[in-house]
Structure formats: C-alpha cells, structure tokens
Coordinates of C-alpha atoms (C1' of nucleotides) in Angstrom, one line a residue:
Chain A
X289 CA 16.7 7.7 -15.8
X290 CA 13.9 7.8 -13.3
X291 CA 10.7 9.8 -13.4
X292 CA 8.4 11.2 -10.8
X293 CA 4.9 12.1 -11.3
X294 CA 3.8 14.2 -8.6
X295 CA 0.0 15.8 -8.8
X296 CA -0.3 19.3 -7.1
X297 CA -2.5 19.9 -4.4
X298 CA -3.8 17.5 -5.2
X299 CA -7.1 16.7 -3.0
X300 CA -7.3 20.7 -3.7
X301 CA -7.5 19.7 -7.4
X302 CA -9.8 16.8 -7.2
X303 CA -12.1 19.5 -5.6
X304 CA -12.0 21.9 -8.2
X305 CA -12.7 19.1 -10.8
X306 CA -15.7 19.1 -9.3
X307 CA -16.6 23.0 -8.5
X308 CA -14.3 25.0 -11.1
X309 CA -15.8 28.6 -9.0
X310 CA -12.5 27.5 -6.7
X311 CA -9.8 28.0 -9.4
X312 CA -7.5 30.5 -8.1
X313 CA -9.3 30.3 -4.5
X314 CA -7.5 29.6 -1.6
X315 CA -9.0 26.3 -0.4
X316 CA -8.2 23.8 2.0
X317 CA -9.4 20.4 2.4
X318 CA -9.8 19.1 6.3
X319 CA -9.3 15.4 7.9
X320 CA -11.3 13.6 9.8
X321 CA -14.2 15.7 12.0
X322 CA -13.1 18.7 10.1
X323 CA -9.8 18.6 12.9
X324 CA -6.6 19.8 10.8
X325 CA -5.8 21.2 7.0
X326 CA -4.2 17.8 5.0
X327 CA -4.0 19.9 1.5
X328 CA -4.0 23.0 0.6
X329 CA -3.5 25.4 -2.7
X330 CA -0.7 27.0 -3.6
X331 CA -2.7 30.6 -2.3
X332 CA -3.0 28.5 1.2
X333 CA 0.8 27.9 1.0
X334 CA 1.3 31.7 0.6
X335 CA -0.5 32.6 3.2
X336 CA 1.2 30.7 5.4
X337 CA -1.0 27.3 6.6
X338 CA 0.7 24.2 7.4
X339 CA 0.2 21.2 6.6
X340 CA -1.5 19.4 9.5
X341 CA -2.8 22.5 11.7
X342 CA -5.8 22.8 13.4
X343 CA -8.9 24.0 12.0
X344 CA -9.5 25.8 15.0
X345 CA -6.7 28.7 14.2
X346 CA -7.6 29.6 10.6
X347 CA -11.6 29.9 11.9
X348 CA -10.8 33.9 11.4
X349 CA -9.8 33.3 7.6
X350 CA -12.9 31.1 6.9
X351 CA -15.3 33.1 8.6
X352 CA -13.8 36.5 6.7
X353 CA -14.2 34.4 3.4
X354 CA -10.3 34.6 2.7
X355 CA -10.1 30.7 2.8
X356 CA -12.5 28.4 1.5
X357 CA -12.5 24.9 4.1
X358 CA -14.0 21.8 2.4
X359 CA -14.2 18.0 4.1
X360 CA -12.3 15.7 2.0
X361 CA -14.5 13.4 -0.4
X362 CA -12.3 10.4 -0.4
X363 CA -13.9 8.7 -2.4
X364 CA -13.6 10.8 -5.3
X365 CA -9.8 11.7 -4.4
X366 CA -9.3 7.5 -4.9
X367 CA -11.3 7.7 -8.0
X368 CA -9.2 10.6 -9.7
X369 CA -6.3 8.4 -8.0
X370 CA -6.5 5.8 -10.2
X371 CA -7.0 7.4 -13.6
X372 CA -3.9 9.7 -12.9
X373 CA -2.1 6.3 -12.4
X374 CA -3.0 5.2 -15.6
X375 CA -2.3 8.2 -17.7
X376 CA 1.0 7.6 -16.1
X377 CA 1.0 4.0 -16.9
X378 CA 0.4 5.2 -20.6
X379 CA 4.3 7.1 -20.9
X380 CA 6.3 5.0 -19.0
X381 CA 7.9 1.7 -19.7
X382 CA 7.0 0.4 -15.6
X383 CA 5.9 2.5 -13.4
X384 CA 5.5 2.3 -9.4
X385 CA 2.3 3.7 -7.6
X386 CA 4.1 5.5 -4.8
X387 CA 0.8 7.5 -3.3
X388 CA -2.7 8.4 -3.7
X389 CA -1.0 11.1 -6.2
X390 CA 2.6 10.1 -7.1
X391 CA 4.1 7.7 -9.0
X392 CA 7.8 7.1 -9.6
X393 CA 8.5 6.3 -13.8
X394 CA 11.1 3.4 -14.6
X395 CA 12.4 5.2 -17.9
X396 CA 14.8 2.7 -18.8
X397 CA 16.1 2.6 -22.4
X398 CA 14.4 5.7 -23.2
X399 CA 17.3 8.5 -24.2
X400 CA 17.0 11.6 -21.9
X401 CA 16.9 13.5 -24.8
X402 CA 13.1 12.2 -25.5
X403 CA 12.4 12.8 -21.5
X404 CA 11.0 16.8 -21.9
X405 CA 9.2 15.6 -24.3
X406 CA 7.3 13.1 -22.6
X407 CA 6.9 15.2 -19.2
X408 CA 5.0 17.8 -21.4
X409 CA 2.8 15.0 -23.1
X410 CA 2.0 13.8 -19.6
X411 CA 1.2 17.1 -17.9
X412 CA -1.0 17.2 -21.4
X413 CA -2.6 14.8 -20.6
X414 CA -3.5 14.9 -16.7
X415 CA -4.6 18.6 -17.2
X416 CA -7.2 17.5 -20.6
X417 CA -8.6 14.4 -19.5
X418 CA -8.9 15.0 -16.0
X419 CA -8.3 18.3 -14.8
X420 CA -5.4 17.7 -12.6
X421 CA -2.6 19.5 -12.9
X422 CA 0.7 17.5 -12.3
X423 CA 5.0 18.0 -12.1
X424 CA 7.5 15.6 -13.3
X425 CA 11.2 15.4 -12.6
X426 CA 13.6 13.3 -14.4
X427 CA 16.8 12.3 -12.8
X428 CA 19.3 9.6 -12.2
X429 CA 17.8 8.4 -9.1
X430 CA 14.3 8.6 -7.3
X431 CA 15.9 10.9 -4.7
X432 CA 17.1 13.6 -7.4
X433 CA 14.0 13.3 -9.2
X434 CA 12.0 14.5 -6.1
X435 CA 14.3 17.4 -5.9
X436 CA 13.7 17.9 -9.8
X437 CA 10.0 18.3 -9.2
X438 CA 10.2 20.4 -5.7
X439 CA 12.3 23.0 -7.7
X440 CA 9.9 22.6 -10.7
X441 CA 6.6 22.8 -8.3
X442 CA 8.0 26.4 -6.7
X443 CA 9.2 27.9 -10.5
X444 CA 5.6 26.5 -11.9
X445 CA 7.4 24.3 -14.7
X446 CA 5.5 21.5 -15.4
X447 CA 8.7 19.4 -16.3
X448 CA 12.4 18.8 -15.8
X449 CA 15.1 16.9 -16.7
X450 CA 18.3 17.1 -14.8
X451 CA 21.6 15.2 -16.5
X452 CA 24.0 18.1 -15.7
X453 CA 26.8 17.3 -13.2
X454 CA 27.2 21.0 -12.7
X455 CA 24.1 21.9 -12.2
X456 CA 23.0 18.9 -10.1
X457 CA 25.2 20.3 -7.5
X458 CA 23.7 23.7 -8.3
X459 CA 20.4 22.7 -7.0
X460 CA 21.9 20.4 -4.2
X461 CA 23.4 23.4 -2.6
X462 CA 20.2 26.0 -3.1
X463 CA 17.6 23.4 -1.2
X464 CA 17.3 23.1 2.1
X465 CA 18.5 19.9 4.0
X466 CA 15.0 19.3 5.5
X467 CA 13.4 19.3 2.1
X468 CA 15.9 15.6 1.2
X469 CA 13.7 12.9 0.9
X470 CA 13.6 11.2 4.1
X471 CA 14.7 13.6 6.2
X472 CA 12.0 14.7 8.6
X473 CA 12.2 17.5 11.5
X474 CA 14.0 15.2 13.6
X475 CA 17.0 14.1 11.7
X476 CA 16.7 18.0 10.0
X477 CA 17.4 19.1 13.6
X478 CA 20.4 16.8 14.2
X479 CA 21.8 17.8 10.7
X480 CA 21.7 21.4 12.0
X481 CA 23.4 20.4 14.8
X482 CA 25.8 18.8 12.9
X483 CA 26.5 21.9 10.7
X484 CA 24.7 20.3 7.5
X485 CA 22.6 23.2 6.1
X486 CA 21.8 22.5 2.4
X487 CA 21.3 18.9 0.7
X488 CA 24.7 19.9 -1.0
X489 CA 26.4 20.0 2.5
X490 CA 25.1 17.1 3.7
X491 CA 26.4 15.1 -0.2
X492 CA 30.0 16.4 0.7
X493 CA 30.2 14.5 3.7
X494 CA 32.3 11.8 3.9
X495 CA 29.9 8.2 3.0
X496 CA 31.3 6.6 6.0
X497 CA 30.7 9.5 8.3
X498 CA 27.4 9.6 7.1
X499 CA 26.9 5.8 7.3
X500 CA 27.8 5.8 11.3
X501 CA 25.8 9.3 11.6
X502 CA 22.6 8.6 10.4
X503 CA 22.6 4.8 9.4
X504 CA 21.8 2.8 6.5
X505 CA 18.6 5.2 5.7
X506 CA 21.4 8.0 5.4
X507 CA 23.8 6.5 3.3
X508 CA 21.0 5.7 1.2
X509 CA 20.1 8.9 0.9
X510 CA 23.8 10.2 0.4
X511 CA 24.2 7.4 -2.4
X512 CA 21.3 8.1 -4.2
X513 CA 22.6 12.0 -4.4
X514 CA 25.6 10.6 -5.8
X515 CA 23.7 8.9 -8.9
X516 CA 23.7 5.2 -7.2
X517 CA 20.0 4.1 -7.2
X518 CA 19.8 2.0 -3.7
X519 CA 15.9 3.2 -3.0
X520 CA 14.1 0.3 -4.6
X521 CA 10.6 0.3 -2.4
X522 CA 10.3 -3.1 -3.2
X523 CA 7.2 -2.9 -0.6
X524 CA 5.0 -0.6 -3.3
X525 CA 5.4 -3.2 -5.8
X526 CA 4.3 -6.1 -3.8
X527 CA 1.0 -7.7 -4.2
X528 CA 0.0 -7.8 -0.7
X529 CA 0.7 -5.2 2.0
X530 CA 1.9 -5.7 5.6
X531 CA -0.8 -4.5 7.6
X532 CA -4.2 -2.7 7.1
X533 CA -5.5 -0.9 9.4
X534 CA -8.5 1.4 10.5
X535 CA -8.3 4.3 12.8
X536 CA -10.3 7.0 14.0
X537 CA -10.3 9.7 16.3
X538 CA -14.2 10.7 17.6
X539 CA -15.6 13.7 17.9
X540 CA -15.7 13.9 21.8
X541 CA -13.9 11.8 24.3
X542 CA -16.0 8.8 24.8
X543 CA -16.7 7.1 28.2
X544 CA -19.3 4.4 26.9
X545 CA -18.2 0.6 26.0
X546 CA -21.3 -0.2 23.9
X547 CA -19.9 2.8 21.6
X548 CA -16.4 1.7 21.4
X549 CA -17.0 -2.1 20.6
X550 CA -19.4 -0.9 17.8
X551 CA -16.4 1.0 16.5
X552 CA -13.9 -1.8 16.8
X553 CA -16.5 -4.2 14.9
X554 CA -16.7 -1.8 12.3
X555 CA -13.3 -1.3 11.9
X556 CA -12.5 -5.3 12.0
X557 CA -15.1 -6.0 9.1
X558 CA -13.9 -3.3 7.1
X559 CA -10.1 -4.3 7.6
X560 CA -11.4 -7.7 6.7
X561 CA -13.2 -7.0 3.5
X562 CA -10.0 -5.1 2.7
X563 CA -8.2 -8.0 3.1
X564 CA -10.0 -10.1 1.1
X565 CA -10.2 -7.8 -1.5
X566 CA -6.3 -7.9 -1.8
X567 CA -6.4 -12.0 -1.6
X568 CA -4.8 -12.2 1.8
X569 CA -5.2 -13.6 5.2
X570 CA -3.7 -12.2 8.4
X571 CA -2.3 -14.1 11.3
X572 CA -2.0 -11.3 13.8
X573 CA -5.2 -9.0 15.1
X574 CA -4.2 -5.4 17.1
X575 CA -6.5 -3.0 19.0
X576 CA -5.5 -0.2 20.5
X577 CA -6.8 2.8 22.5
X578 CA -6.0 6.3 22.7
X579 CA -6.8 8.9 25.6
X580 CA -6.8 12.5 24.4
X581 CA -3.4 13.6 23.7
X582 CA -4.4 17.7 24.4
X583 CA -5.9 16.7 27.6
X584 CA -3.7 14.8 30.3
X585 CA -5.1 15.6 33.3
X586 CA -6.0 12.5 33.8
X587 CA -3.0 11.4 32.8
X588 CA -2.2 9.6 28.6
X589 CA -3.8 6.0 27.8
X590 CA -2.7 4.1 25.4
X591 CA -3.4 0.5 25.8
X592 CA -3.1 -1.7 23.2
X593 CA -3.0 -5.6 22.9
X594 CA -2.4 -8.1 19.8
X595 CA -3.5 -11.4 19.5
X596 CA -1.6 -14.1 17.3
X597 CA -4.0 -16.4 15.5
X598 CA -3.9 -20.1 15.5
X599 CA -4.2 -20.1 11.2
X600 CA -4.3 -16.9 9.0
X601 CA -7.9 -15.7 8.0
X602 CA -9.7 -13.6 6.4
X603 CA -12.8 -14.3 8.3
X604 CA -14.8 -11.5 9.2
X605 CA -16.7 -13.0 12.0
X606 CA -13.7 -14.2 13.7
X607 CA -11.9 -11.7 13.0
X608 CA -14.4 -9.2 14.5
X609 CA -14.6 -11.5 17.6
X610 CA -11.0 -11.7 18.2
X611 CA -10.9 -7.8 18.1
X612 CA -13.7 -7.3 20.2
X613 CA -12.2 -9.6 22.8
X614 CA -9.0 -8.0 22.9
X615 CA -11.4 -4.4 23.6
X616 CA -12.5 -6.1 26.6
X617 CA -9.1 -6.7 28.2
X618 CA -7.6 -3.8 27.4
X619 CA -10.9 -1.0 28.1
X620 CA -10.9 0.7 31.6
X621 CA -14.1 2.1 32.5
X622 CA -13.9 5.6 33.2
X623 CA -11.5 6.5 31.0
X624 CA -12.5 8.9 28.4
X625 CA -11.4 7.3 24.7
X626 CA -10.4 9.8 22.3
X627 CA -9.4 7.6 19.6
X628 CA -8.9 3.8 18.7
X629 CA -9.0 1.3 16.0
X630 CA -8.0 -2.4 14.5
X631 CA -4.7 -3.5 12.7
X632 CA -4.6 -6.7 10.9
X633 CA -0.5 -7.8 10.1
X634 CA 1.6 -11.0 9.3
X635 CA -0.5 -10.9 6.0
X636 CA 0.0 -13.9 3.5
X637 CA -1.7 -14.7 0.2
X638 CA -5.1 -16.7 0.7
X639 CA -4.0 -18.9 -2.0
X640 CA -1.3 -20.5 0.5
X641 CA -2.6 -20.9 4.2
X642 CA -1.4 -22.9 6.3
X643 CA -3.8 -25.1 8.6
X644 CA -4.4 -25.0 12.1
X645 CA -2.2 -27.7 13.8
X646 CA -5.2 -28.0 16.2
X647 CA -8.1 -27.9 13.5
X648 CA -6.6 -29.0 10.1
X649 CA -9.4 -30.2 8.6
X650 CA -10.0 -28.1 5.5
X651 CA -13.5 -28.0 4.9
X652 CA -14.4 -26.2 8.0
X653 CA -13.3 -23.0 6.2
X654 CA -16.1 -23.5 3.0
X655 CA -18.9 -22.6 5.1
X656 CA -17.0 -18.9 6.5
X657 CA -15.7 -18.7 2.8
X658 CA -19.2 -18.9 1.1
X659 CA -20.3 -16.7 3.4
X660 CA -17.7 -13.9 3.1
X661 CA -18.6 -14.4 -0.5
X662 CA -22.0 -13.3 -0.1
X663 CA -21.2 -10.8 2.2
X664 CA -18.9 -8.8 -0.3
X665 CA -21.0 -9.4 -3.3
X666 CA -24.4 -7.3 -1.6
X667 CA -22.0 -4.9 -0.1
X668 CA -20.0 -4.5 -3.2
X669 CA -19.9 -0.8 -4.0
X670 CA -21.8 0.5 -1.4
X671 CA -19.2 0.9 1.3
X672 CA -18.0 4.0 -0.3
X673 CA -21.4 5.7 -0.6
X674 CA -22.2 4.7 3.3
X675 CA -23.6 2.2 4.9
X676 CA -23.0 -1.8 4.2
X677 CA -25.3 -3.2 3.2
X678 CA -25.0 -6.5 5.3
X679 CA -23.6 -6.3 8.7
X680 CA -22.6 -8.0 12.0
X681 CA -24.9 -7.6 14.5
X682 CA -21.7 -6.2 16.4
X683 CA -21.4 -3.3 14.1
X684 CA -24.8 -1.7 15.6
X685 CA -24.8 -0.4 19.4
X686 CA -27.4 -1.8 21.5
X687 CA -28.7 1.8 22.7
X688 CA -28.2 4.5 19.7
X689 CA -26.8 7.1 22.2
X690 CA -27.5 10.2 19.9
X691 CA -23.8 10.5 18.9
X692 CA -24.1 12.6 15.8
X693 CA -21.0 10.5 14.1
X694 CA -23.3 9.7 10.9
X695 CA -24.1 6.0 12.5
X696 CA -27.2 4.4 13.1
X697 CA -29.1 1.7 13.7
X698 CA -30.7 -0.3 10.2
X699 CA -32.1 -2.9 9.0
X700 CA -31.6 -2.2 5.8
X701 CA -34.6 -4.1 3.3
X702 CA -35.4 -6.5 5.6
X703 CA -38.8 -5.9 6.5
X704 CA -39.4 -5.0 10.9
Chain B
dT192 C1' -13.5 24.6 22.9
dC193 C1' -11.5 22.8 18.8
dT194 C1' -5.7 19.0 17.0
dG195 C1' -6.2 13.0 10.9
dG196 C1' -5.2 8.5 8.8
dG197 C1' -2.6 4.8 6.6
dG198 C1' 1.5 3.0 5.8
dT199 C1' 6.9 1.3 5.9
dC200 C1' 11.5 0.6 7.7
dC201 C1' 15.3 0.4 11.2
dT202 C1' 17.4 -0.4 15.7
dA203 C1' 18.2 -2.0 20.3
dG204 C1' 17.4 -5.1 23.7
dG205 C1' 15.6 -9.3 25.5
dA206 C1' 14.7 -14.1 25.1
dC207 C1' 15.7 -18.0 23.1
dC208 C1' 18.4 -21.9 20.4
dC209 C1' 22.5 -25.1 19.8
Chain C
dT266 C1' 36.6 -18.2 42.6
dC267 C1' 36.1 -19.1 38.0
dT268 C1' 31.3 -18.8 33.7
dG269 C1' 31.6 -19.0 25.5
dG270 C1' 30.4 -18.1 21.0
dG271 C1' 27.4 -17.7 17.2
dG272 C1' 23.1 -17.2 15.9
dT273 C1' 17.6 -16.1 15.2
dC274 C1' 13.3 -14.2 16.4
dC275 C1' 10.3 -11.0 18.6
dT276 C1' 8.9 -6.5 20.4
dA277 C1' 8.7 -1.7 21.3
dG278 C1' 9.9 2.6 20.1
dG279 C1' 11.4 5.9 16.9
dA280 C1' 11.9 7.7 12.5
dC281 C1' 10.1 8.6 8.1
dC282 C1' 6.6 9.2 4.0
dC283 C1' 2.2 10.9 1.7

DNA sequence: TCTGGGGTCCTAGGACCC
DNA sequence: TCTGGGGTCCTAGGACCC
C-alpha cells in the first residue's frame, strides 16, 4: 500500500501557528508583490476564491474585513516544511518528499489492517507538535491515494484506507475527471470533449484507446486506477535536481538596464549558492525576459538566451558573468520589463566534473573554490532573514533609483 | 490600476551520424 | 529521371504538479 500525507492549507496553517486569533478566519496568503491568492482556508474555498486570482478582485472582501490577506513568510512555511517531513519520516518505512507539504508513504510490508491506525497517530502527531493539521489516504497506488485524501479533505476525515474493489469504483465514478491526478484544464477539456465525465468513465475506457488518446502520461494514469503502480517520480528521490532557477516578476514595468542586471546578478549568485548547497555544478546558464503579459500594446517580449559552458561550475562569479552577458544580448532598450530571471540546468554532482578540454589544469579551480567557501560560510543563514552578507559588486545598482523593491545599496561592516 | 514562483516530463521536428 | 535505413541528440513548446 501507498500513503499520502497531504497538509491542509497549508501556508494558511503555518500562519495560524504563528497568530492562533486566525483559527476559523477566512485568510489568504498572497505571492509575490501581494499579486494573486496561492492558499487559502477552507472558509476562502467556500466563499468562492481560486486559487491563483488576483488580489485586485477580492480588495472589497479585505477592505469589509470578511477576508483576512497576509504576504507569505517563506521562510517559516520551509521551516514547518521540514518538521512535517519528519513526523512523516517517523511512521513510514520510506517515504518520498513530494512538496513543500506532501509526502507520499512507501508502506510496504505493513498489513492494511494496521494503516487507520497509523493515519490517526500521524494526524496526532502533526496537529500536537506542530500545529498543522494534515490528511492521509492509503491506497494501492499513489494515484488512488490522492483520491483517498481529496474525498477525506471535503468529508473532514483525517484518514482513509481504501482496499475495497467495490467501493474503489464507488469513489472513481462520484469525482470529477478534472480532479485525476495529472489531468489539468486542458486535457479536462478534451476529456469532456471526448465524453469522459467522472474518473470512473475515463478507467472504463479501453487501455489502448487511452494510450493513443492521451499518451504514455494517460495510460499511466489509467494503470495506476487499475491498481498497477507505474508513477515512480524517480526525479523526487534523486540527489540533485535538474535545474534551479530564480524568477521574479517587479512591481512596475521596468525600462532601466542598471536595474535589470542587478536583478540577474542576484538571481545568478543565489541560484549558485543553491547549487552548491545541493553539491552540484551546472553546465548550462538561461536568462530570460518577460514584457507584461496584461499589457500588449506594445506588443509580448520574451527573449531569452542560454549559454552552454565550457566545464560545469558552481562558480558564482562566473556564473554571474555569464548571466549578465547573456542580459546584454538579449535586452532592448525601451522595452518595459515586467519580469525576468536566471536558470541553471545540465546539473551534475561536484564530486565528478569533468575538465575543460581548453583549460584542464585542475588547480585553477582551488582559488574560486576557497573563495565560494568563504562566501557561504559569512552568508550562511542570513539569506533567509535578508540581505547577504557578502556580495558581488554586480548585485548593487550603480544609481539606487528609489525602487521601493526592499533593495539597497550596503556595505554591510565594512567601515566607508 | 492591480495578475506568482519553482519545478518535471513528453512530443514533434530538425539536424546530424554511419 | 531516378535518390535508403536506422539511429541519436537537441530544442521549443506544451502539458502537468504544488
């Protein structure tokens, strides 16, 4: 049997950790420049917010003191992150960290029997020791489980266990196709089309219909609702990711180069110290840059540009160098910039890099090493509470053009 | 007026190899 | 006038997830 652990509202709860006065409030946390609602309670759900809408249309609610509109605090949702994990750690025999709150449990060799049992002494435990109220589902595959803790999450039952044939196809055929796992509003739109309605529909169809249809992804899916376990997200349990990558999207629609290349230096040597932190080098550097999406007047602009580099690194100041030189071939000037920001791919472990073909010799990488080293060790811990603590030079804007993003120019204790 | 961020995977088409 | 077959790799775009 498979588990999933699945934390409700959960930025929403990592809020009320920290204020209990917003229990059985309805709150919403916002992204980025306060733009769009990314969680909400269960009173938000009621009254009828999406996920991902603008700010700007529940201003009435706020301002009449129906909903209460909090920034997130990311910081402290990755902090309750990881202690959720490791309650869930506790229960299960191997577990996979699946999101910032959700983890699928590998509850092999344990009789379903024992499985309530468990869910109810991990719900016991997320709710005492942290605050944070959570759902589990138990089913053959990851896809049922997910379906398990949807139904749970709607009747309020903290746990569920699902080995009934009948009643697996019980719940198939009362939930919606566009609630399946992995099926978004596109392919929910095509299913309509197609005359597929409920997720118990779409599991009668023949597998090789389904298979020339939809593709592998959907016979996946259609396997995995017929008890085969094919969903093995390999990808979670590896060591290193693919990419990492920094975006943001500014407050106003920026003109000024000096800005932007602070931005992209910021966003290379934090995508850098990420990537040392996870013991990998990466052998491909993107920018990109994004126009304002509401406005096209002007017409959309999206340029974008990668560079391949001659040996994976991990090097912050070439890293930041390569990005800022890809900025320069792909800015326009007077184009207003809405959004932009640094991926870093091709990522390998640090322990096994090969050498430049055209500068192999291996000590020219102790002097960047040693000082990367020193880098992270004064900045250690004080990226999350604002600024570094050592910088580039790049990372500050010649002229401080009042932008009231939060950055500004420091020296930090060196003495003027 | 105001519209997020960080990821992965699959597919089709083009370019190339022998 | 006629013009093969079997591959791999890369990229862009589209879909999905939380």
């Amino acid at each position: 049997m498979t588990g999933l652990a699945d934390c409700n509202n959960f930025f929403v709860s990592c809020e009320r950790t920290l204020d209990p006065s917003l229990e059985g409030k309805a709150v919403v946390v916002l992204s980025n420049n306060d733009g769009c609602v990314v969680a909400r309670s269960n009173e938000e759900k009621r009254l009828g917010i999406k996920m991902g809408q603008p700010a700007f249309e529940i201003r009435e609610l706020v301002k009449n003191r129906e909903v209460i509109a909090l920034s997130g605090n990311h910081s402290l949702y990755r902090d309750i992150s990881v202690r959720v994990h490791d309650i869930f750690r506790r229960y299960a025999p191997a577990t996979i960290d699946y999101s910032v709150d959700e983890a699928f449990l590998d509850m092999d060799g344990i009789p379903a029997s024992a499985l309530p049992e468990i869910g109810a002494a991990i719900w016991d435990s997320c709710w005492r020791e942290l605050h944070i109220p959570v759902t589990l589902g138990f089913a053959k595959t990851k896809t049922l489980a997910k379906i398990v803790t949807e139904v749970c999450k709607k009747r309020a039952v903290h746990a569920g266990v699902l080995t009934d044939e009948n009643l697996k196809w019980k719940l198939l055929d009362m939930t919606e196709i566009r609630d399946l796992w992995g099926i978004g509003r596109r392919l929910a739109k095509k299913m309509y089309q197609g005359g597929v309605y409920s997720i118990g529909d779409f599991a009668r169809l023949d597998r090789g219909h389904v298979r020339k249809w939809l593709g592998v992804n959907g016979e996946r899916s259609w396997l995995e609702l017929h008890d085969v376990n094919c969903i093995t997200l390999a990808h979670i349990d590896r060591r290193l990711q693919d990419s990492i990558s920094e975006t943001r999207t500014f407050p106003h629609d920026v003109e000024d180069y000096d800005y932007i290349r602070a931005r992209i230096a910021i966003y290379a040597s934090y995508c850098s110290q990420r990537l040392r932190q996870m013991g990998g080098v990466c052998s491909r550097a993107t920018v990109f840059l994004r126009s304002n999406r509401f406005h096209t007047e002007n017409g959309y602009h999206a340029p974008e540009m990668t560079f391949r580099l001659d040996a994976p690194t991990d090097d912050a100041v070439v890293l930041v160098k390569t990005c800022v030189g890809l900025l320069d071939r792909i800015f326009s000037r007077g184009i207003g910039y809405k959004r932009a920001g640094v991926i870093l791919s091709e990522i390998s472990d640090a322990r096994a890099v090969q050498p430049s073909l055209f500068n192999p010799c291996p000590t020219m990488r102790e002097v960047p090493e040693k000082l990367m080293r020193v880098i992270d060790s004064l900045n250690s811990g004080s990226r999350s509470h604002g600024t570094p603590a050592m910088r580039l030079a790049s990372q500050l804007t010649v002229h401080h053009k009042g932008y009231d993003d939060g950055f500004c120019i420091s020296f930090g204790s060196v003495q003027p």
